[in-house]
Short mmCIF file of C-alpha atoms in Angstrom, two decimals:
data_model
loop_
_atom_site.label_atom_id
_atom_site.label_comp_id
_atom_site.label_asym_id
_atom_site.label_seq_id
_atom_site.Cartn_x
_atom_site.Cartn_y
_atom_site.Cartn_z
CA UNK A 1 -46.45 -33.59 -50.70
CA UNK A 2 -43.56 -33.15 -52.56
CA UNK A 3 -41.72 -29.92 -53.22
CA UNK A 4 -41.62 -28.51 -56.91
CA UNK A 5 -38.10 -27.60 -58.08
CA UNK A 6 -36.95 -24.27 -57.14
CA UNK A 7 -39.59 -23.54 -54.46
CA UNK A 8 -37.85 -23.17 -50.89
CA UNK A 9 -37.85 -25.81 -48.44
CA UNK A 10 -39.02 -24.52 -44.84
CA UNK A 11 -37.99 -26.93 -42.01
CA UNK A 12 -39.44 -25.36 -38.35
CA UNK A 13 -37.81 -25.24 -35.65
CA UNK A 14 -37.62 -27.78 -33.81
CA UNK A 15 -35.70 -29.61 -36.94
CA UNK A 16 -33.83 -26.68 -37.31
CA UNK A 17 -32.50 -27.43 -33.27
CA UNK A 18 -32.58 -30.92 -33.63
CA UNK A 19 -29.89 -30.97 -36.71
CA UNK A 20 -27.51 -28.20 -35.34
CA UNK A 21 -27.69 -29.29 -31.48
CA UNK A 22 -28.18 -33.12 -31.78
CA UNK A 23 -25.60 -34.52 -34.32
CA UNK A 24 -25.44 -37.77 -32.52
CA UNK A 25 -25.71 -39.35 -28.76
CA UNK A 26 -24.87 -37.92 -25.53
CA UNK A 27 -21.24 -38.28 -24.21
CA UNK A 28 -19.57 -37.84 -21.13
CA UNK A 29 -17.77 -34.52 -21.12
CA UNK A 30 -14.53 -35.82 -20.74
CA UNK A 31 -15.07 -37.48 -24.54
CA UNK A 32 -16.20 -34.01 -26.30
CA UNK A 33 -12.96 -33.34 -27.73
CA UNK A 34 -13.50 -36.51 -30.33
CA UNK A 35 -16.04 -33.95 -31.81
CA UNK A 36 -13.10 -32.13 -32.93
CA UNK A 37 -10.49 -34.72 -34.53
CA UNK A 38 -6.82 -33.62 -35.02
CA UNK A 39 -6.07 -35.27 -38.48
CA UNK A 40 -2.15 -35.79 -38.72
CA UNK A 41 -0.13 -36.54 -41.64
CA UNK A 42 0.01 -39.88 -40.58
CA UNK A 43 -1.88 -42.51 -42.58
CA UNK A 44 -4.07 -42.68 -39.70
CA UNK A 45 -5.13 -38.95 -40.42
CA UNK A 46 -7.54 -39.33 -43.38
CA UNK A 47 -9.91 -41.70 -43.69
CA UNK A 48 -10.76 -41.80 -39.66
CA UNK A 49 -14.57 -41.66 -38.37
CA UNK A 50 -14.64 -38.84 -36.36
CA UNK A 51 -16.87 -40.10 -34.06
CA UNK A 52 -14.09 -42.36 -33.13
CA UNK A 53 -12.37 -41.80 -29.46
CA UNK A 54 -8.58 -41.98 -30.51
CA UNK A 55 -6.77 -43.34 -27.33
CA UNK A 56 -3.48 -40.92 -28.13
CA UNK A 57 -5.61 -37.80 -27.59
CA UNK A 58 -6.01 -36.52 -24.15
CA UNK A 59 -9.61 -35.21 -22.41
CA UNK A 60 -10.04 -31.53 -23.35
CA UNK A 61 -11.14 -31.10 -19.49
CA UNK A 62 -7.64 -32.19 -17.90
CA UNK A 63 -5.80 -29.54 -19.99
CA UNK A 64 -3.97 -27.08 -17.70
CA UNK A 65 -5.59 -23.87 -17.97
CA UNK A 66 -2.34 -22.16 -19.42
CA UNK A 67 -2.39 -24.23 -21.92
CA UNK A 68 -6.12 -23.10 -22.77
CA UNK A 69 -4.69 -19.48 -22.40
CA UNK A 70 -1.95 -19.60 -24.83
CA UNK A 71 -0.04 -18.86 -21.78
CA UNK A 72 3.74 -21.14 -21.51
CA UNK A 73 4.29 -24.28 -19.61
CA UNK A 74 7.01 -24.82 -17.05
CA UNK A 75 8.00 -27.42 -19.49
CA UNK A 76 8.48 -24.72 -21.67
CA UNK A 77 11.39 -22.46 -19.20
CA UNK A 78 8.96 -19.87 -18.48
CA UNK A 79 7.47 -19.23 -15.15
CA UNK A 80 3.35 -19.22 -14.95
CA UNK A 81 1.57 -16.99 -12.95
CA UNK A 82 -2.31 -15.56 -13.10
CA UNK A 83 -2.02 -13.34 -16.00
CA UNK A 84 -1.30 -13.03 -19.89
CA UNK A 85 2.13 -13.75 -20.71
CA UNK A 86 2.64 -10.08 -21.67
CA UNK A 87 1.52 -8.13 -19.21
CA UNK A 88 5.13 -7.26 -18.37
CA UNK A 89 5.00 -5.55 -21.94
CA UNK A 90 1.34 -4.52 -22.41
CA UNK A 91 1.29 -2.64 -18.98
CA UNK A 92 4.22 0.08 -19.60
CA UNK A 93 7.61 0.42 -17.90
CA UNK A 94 8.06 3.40 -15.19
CA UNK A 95 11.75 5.67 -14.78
CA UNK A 96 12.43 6.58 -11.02
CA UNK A 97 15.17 7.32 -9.29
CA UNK A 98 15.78 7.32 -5.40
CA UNK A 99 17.51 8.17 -2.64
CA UNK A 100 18.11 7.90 1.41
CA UNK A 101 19.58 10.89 3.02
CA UNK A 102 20.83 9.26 6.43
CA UNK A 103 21.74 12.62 7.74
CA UNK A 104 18.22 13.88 7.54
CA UNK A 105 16.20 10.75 7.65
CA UNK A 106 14.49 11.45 4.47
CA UNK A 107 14.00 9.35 1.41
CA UNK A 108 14.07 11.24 -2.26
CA UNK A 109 11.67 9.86 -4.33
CA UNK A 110 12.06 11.02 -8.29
CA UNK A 111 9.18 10.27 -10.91
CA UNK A 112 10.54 10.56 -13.83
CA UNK A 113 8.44 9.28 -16.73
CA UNK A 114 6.89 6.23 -18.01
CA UNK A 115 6.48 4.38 -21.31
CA UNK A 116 3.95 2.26 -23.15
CA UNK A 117 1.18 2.46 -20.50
CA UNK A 118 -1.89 0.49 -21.32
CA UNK A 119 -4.61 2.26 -22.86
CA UNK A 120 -7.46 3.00 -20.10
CA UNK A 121 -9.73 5.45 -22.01
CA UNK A 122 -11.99 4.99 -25.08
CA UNK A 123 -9.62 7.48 -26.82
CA UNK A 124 -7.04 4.76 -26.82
CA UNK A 125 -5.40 6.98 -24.12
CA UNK A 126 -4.50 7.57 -20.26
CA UNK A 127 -4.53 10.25 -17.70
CA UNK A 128 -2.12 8.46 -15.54
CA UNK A 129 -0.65 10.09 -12.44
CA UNK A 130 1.70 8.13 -10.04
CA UNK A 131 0.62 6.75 -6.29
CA UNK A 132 3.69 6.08 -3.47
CA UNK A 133 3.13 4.06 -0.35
CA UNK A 134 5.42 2.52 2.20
CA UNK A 135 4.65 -0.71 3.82
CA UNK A 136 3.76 -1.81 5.76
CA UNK A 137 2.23 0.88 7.49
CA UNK A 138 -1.16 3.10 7.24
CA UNK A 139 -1.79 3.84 3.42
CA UNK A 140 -3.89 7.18 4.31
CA UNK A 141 -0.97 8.06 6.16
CA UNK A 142 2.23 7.87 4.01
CA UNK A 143 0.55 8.21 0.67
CA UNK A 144 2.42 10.72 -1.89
CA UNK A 145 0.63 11.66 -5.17
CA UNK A 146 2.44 12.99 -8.01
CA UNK A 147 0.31 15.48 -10.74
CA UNK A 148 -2.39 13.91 -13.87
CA UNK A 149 -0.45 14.21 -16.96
CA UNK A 150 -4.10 14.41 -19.97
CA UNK A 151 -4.45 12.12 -22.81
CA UNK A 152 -1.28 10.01 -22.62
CA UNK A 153 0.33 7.01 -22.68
CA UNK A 154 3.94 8.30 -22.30
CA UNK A 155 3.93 11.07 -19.34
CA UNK A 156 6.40 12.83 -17.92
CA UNK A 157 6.31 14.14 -14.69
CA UNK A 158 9.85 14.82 -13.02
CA UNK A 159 8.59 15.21 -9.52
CA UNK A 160 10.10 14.72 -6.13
CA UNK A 161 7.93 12.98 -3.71
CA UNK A 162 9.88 12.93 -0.47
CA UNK A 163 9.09 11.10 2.81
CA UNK A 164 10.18 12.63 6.29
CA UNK A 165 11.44 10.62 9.23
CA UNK A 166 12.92 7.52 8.20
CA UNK A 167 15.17 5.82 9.74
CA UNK A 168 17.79 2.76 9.33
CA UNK A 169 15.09 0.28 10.87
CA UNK A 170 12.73 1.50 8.31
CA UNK A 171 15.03 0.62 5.20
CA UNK A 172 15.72 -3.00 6.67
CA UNK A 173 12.05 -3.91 6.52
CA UNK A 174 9.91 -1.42 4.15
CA UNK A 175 9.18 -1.71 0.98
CA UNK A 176 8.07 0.98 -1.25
CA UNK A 177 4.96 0.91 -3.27
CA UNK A 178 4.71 2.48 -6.31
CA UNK A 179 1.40 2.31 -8.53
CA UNK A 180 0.58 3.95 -11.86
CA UNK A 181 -3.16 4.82 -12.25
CA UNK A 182 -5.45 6.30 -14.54
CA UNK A 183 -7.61 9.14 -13.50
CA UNK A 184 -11.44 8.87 -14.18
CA UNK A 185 -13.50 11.93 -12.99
CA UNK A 186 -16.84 10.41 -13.82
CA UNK A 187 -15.95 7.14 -12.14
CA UNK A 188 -13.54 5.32 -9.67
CA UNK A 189 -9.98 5.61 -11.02
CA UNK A 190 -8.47 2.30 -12.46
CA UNK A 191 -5.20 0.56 -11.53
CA UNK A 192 -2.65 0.08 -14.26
CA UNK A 193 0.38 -1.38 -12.63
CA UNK A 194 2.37 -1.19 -9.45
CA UNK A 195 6.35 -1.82 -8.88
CA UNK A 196 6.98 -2.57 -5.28
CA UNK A 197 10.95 -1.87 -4.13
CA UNK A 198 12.37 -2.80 -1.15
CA UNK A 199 14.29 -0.12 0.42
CA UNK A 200 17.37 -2.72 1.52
CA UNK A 201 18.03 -2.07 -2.05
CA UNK A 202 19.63 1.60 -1.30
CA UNK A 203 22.70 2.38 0.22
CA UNK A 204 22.85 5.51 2.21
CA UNK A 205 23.74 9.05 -0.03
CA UNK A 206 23.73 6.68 -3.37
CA UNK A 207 20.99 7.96 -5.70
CA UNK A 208 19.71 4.33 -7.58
CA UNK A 209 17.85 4.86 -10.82
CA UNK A 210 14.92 2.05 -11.77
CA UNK A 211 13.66 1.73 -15.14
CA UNK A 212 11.30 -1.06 -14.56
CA UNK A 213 8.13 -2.84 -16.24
CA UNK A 214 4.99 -2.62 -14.56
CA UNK A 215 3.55 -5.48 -13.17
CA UNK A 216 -0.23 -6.40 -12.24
CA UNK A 217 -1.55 -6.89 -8.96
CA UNK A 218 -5.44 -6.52 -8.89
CA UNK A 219 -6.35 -4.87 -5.40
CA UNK A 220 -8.56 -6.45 -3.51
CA UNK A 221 -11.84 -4.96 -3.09
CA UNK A 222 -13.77 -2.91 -1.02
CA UNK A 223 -16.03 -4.46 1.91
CA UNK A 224 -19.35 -3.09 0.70
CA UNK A 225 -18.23 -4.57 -3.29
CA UNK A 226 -17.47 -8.17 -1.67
CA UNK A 227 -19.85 -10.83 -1.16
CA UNK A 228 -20.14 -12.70 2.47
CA UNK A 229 -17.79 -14.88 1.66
CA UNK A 230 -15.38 -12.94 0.10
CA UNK A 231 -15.48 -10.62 3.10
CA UNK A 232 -15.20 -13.57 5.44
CA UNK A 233 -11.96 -14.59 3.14
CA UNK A 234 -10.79 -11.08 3.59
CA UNK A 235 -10.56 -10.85 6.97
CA UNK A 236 -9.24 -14.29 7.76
CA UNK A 237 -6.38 -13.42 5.07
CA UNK A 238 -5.89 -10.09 6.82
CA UNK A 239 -5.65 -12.04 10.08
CA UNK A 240 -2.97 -14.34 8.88
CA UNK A 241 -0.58 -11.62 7.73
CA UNK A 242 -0.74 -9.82 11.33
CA UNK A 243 -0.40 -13.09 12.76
CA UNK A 244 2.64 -14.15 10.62
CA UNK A 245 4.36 -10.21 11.19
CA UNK A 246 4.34 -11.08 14.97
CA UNK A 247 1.63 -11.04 17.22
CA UNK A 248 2.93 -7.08 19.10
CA UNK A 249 2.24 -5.24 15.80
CA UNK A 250 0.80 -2.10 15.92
CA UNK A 251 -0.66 0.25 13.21
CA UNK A 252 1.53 3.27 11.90
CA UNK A 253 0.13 6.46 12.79
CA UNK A 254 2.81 8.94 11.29
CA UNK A 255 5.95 9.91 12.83
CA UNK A 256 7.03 12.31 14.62
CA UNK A 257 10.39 14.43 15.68
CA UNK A 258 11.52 14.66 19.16
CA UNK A 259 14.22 16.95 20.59
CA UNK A 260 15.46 15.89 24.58
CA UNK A 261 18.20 17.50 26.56
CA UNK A 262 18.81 17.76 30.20
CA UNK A 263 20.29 21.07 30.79
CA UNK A 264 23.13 20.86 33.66
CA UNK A 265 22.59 24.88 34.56
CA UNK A 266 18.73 24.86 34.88
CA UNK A 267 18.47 21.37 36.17
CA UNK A 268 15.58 19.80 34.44
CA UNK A 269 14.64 17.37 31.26
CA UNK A 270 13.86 20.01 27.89
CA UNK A 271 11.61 18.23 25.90
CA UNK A 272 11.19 19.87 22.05
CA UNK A 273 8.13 19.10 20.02
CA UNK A 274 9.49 20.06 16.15
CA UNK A 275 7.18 18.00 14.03
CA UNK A 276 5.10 15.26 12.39
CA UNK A 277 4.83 14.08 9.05
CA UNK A 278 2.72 11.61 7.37
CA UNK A 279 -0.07 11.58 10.31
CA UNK A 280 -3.51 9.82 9.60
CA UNK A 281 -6.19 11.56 8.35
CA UNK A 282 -9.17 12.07 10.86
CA UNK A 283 -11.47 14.29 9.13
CA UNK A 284 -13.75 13.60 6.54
CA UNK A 285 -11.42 16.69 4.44
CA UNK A 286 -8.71 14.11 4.55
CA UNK A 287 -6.46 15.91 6.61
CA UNK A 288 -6.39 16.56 10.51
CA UNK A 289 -6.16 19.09 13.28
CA UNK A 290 -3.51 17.78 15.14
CA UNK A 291 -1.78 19.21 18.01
CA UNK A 292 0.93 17.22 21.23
CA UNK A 293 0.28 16.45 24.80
CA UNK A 294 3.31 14.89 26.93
CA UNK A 295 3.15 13.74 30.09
CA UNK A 296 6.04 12.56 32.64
CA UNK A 297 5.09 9.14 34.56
CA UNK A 298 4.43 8.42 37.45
CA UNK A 299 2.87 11.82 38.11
CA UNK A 300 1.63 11.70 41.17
CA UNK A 301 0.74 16.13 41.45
CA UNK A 302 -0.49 15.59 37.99
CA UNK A 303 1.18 18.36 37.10
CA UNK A 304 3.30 17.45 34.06
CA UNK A 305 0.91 17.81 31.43
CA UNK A 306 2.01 20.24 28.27
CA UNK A 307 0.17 20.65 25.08
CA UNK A 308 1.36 22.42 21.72
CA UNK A 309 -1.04 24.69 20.04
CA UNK A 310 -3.86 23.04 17.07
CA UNK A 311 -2.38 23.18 13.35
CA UNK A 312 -5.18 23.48 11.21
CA UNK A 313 -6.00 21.20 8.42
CA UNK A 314 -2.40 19.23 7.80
CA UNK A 315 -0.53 16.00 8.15
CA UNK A 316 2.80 17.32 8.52
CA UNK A 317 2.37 19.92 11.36
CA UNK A 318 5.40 21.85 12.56
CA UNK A 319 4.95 22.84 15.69
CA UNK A 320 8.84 23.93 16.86
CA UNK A 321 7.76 24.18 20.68
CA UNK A 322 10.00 23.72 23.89
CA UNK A 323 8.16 22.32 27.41
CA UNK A 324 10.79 22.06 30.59
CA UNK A 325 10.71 19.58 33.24
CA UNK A 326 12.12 20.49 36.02
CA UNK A 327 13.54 17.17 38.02
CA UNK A 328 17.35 16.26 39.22
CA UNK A 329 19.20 13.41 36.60
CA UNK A 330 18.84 10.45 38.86
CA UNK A 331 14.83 10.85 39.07
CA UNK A 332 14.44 10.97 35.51
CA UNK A 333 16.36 6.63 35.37
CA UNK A 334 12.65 5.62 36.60
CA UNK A 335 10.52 7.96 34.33
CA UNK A 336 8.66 7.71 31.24
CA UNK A 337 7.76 10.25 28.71
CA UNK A 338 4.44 9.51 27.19
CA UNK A 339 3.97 11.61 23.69
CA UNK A 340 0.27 11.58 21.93
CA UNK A 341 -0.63 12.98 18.94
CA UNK A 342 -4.41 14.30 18.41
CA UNK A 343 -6.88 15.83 16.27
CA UNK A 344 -8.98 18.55 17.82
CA UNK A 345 -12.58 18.52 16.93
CA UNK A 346 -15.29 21.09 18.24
CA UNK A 347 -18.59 19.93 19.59
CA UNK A 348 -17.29 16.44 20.21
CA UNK A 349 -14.02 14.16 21.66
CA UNK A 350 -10.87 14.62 20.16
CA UNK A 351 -9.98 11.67 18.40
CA UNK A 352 -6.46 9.86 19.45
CA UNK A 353 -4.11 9.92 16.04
CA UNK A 354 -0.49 7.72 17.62
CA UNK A 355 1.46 7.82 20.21
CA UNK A 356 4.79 6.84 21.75
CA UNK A 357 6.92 6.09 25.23
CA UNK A 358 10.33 7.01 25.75
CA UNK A 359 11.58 5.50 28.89
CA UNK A 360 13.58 2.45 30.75
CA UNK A 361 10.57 0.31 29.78
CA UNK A 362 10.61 1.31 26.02
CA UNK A 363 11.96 -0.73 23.13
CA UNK A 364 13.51 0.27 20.32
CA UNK A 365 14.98 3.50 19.05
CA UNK A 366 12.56 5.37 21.89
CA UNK A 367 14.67 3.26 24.51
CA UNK A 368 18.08 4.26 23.01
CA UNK A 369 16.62 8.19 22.30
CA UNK A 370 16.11 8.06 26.56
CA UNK A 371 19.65 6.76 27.43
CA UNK A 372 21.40 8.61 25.40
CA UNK A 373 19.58 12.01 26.61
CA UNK A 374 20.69 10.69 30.08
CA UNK A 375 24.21 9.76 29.09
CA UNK A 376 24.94 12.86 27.13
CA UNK A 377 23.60 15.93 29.61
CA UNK A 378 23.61 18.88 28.32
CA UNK A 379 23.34 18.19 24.23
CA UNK A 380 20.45 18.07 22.30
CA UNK A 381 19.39 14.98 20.39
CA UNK A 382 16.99 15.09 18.00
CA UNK A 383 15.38 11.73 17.07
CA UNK A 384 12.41 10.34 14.78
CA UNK A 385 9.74 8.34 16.23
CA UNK A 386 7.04 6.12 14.81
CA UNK A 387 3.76 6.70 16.30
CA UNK A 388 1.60 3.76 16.86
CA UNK A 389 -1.94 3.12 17.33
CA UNK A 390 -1.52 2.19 21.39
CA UNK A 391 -3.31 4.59 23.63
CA UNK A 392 -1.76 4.45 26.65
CA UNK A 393 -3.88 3.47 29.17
CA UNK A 394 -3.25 7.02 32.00
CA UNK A 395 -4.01 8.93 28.45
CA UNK A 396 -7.26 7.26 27.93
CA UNK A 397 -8.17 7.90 31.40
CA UNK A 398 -7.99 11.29 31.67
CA UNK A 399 -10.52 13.72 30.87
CA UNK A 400 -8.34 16.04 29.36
CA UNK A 401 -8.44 13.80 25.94
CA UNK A 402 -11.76 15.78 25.16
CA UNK A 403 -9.87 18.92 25.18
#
């Protein structure tokens, strides 16, 4: 039957799929770029069958993926990594400034503002608030928050964020975090950017001042988000990193500030408990109940136990408490003082926060705190101390851990 003129021709559907899907025969993958011929000015450029494979054009499948990205070459001078060539740009820049007091073992930290953050809200806005962590160490533990600045994408803040009890050791091998997030009250809050500063950097007393671009790194996610794999991938990468930090490492608990003196006169070891900062949270609150138990080893009368009284609901505690030992100089060369941190709890076991030895048999700044309190009688030395996840083992054992 043949169509009058200006009546509509119908074709169904399978012609309809047949013409748009099937313009010719099946290739092999690596030959679908000839579906898409570069014409140059070249003579060769015109009058070309594109069905023809030209040999001078390379498989659409062995392209480096940058080069699908837009993203530049090495061949090009410009490094490569995982993300969009302008993230450096798109993701905002961040104005701090810090400092190490030496003296008082603290480190300054000053947010200052940030610039150009990258929109996070449907408003073409942020609430972005600022996130400081020191590794490597317990996140929970040292984490400092600065305050939400609404609807922005250039806050200010001009805050001081300041971290007690560190010492030289620390600034040879920490490195502060620093992450710039947006805060979401109907969902999780999302990760902007992060700078990450190692504290070598800073010389003792010199404030430094960083005006840096934020960069990306995507955190990895949470165990019950992660697939079996993933999780299994997780943990062996976890794994590796302890492994490849040395085999002894222990998990920061906090720290905390010890005062020892062996008084001449009274004839005894004076052992001051004058506080923590940045201990682990226990309780579901975030926060922790903490209070100190020290014990003298070997104790053989069992009679050296002392215990501060419970702060309630705090990570930095100050307790400012003096116990007395009372023991001649030479006796203390062959003891240890065992220091643990807990968090009271009623109705159940306390649960262990960190702990820490000073003795002959410590390492470390807790060995040097010890011989120095023996060398120099009668002055008091006051000394920070990290407090590690160890238990140790007399501790554990007795049943006054429960109480």
């Amino acid at each position: 039957m043949r169509a009058r003129r200006g009546d509509r021709m119908t074709i169904n559907i399978q012609e309809h799929m047949a013409i748009n899907v099937c313009p010719g025969p099946i290739r092999p993958i690596r030959q679908i770029s000839d579906y898409f011929p570069r014409l140059g000015p070249g003579p060769e450029g015109g009058g070309r069958d594109f069905r023809e494979a030209p040999a001078r054009l390379a498989p659409l499948a062995l392209a480096p993926p940058a080069a699908l990205l837009g993203a530049t070459t090495p061949e090009d001078g410009a490094e490569v990594d995982s993300y969009d060539s302008d993230d450096t740009t798109a993701l905002g820049m961040l104005e701090f400034d810090l400092l190490y007091d030496q003296a008082s073992c603290t480190l300054h930290c000053s947010i200052l503002r940030a610039k150009g953050l990258k929109p996070m809200d449907f408003n073409g806005l942020a609430d972005p608030y600022v996130k400081l962590h020191l590794l490597p160490g317990a996140c929970k533990a040292n984490k400092l928050k600065t305050k939400t600045q609404r609807n922005t994408l250039n806050p200010v803040w001009n805050e001081d964020l300041t971290y007690s009890g560190i010492t030289d050791q620390d600034i040879t091998h920490k490195v502060l975090r620093i992450s710039v997030c947006d805060e979401d009250k109907l969902s999780h809050n999302e990760f902007i950017g992060e700078i990450r500063v190692p504290l070598r950097r800073l010389k003792p007393s010199q404030k430094k001042h960083f005006n840096i671009c934020l960069e990306r790194q995507v955190p990895l996610a949470s165990p019950s988000s992660m697939s079996a794999a993933l999780r299994g991938i997780s943990c062996y990468l976890k794994e590796l990193e302890q492994a490849e930090q040395g085999p002894g490492l222990l998990e920061e608990r906090g720290r905390i500030l010890l005062s020892l003196s062996y008084s001449s006169r009274r004839r005894g070891l004076l052992v001051g408990i004058v506080r923590c900062a940045h201990l682990a949270a226990m309780d579901v609150n975030g926060y922790s109940d903490p209070y100190v138990k020290t014990y003298l080893r070997p104790d053989v009368d069992k009679k050296s136990k002392h215990k501060t009284c419970v702060k309630k609901k705090t990570l930095n505690p100050e307790f400012n408490e003096d116990f007395f030992y009372e023991m001649e100089l030479s006796a203390l060369a062959t003891k240890t003082l065992e220091v643990t941190v807990w968090d009271y709890d009623i109705g159940k076991s306390n649960d262990f926060i960190g702990g820490v030895s000073l003795g002959p048999g410590a390492r470390g700044e807790a060995r040097k705190h010890w011989s120095d309190c023996l060398q120099q009688p009668d002055a008091a030395l006051e000394r920070w101390h990290t407090l590690t996840s160890e238990l140790p083992p007399a501790a554990g054992a007795l049943p006054s851990a429960s109480a």
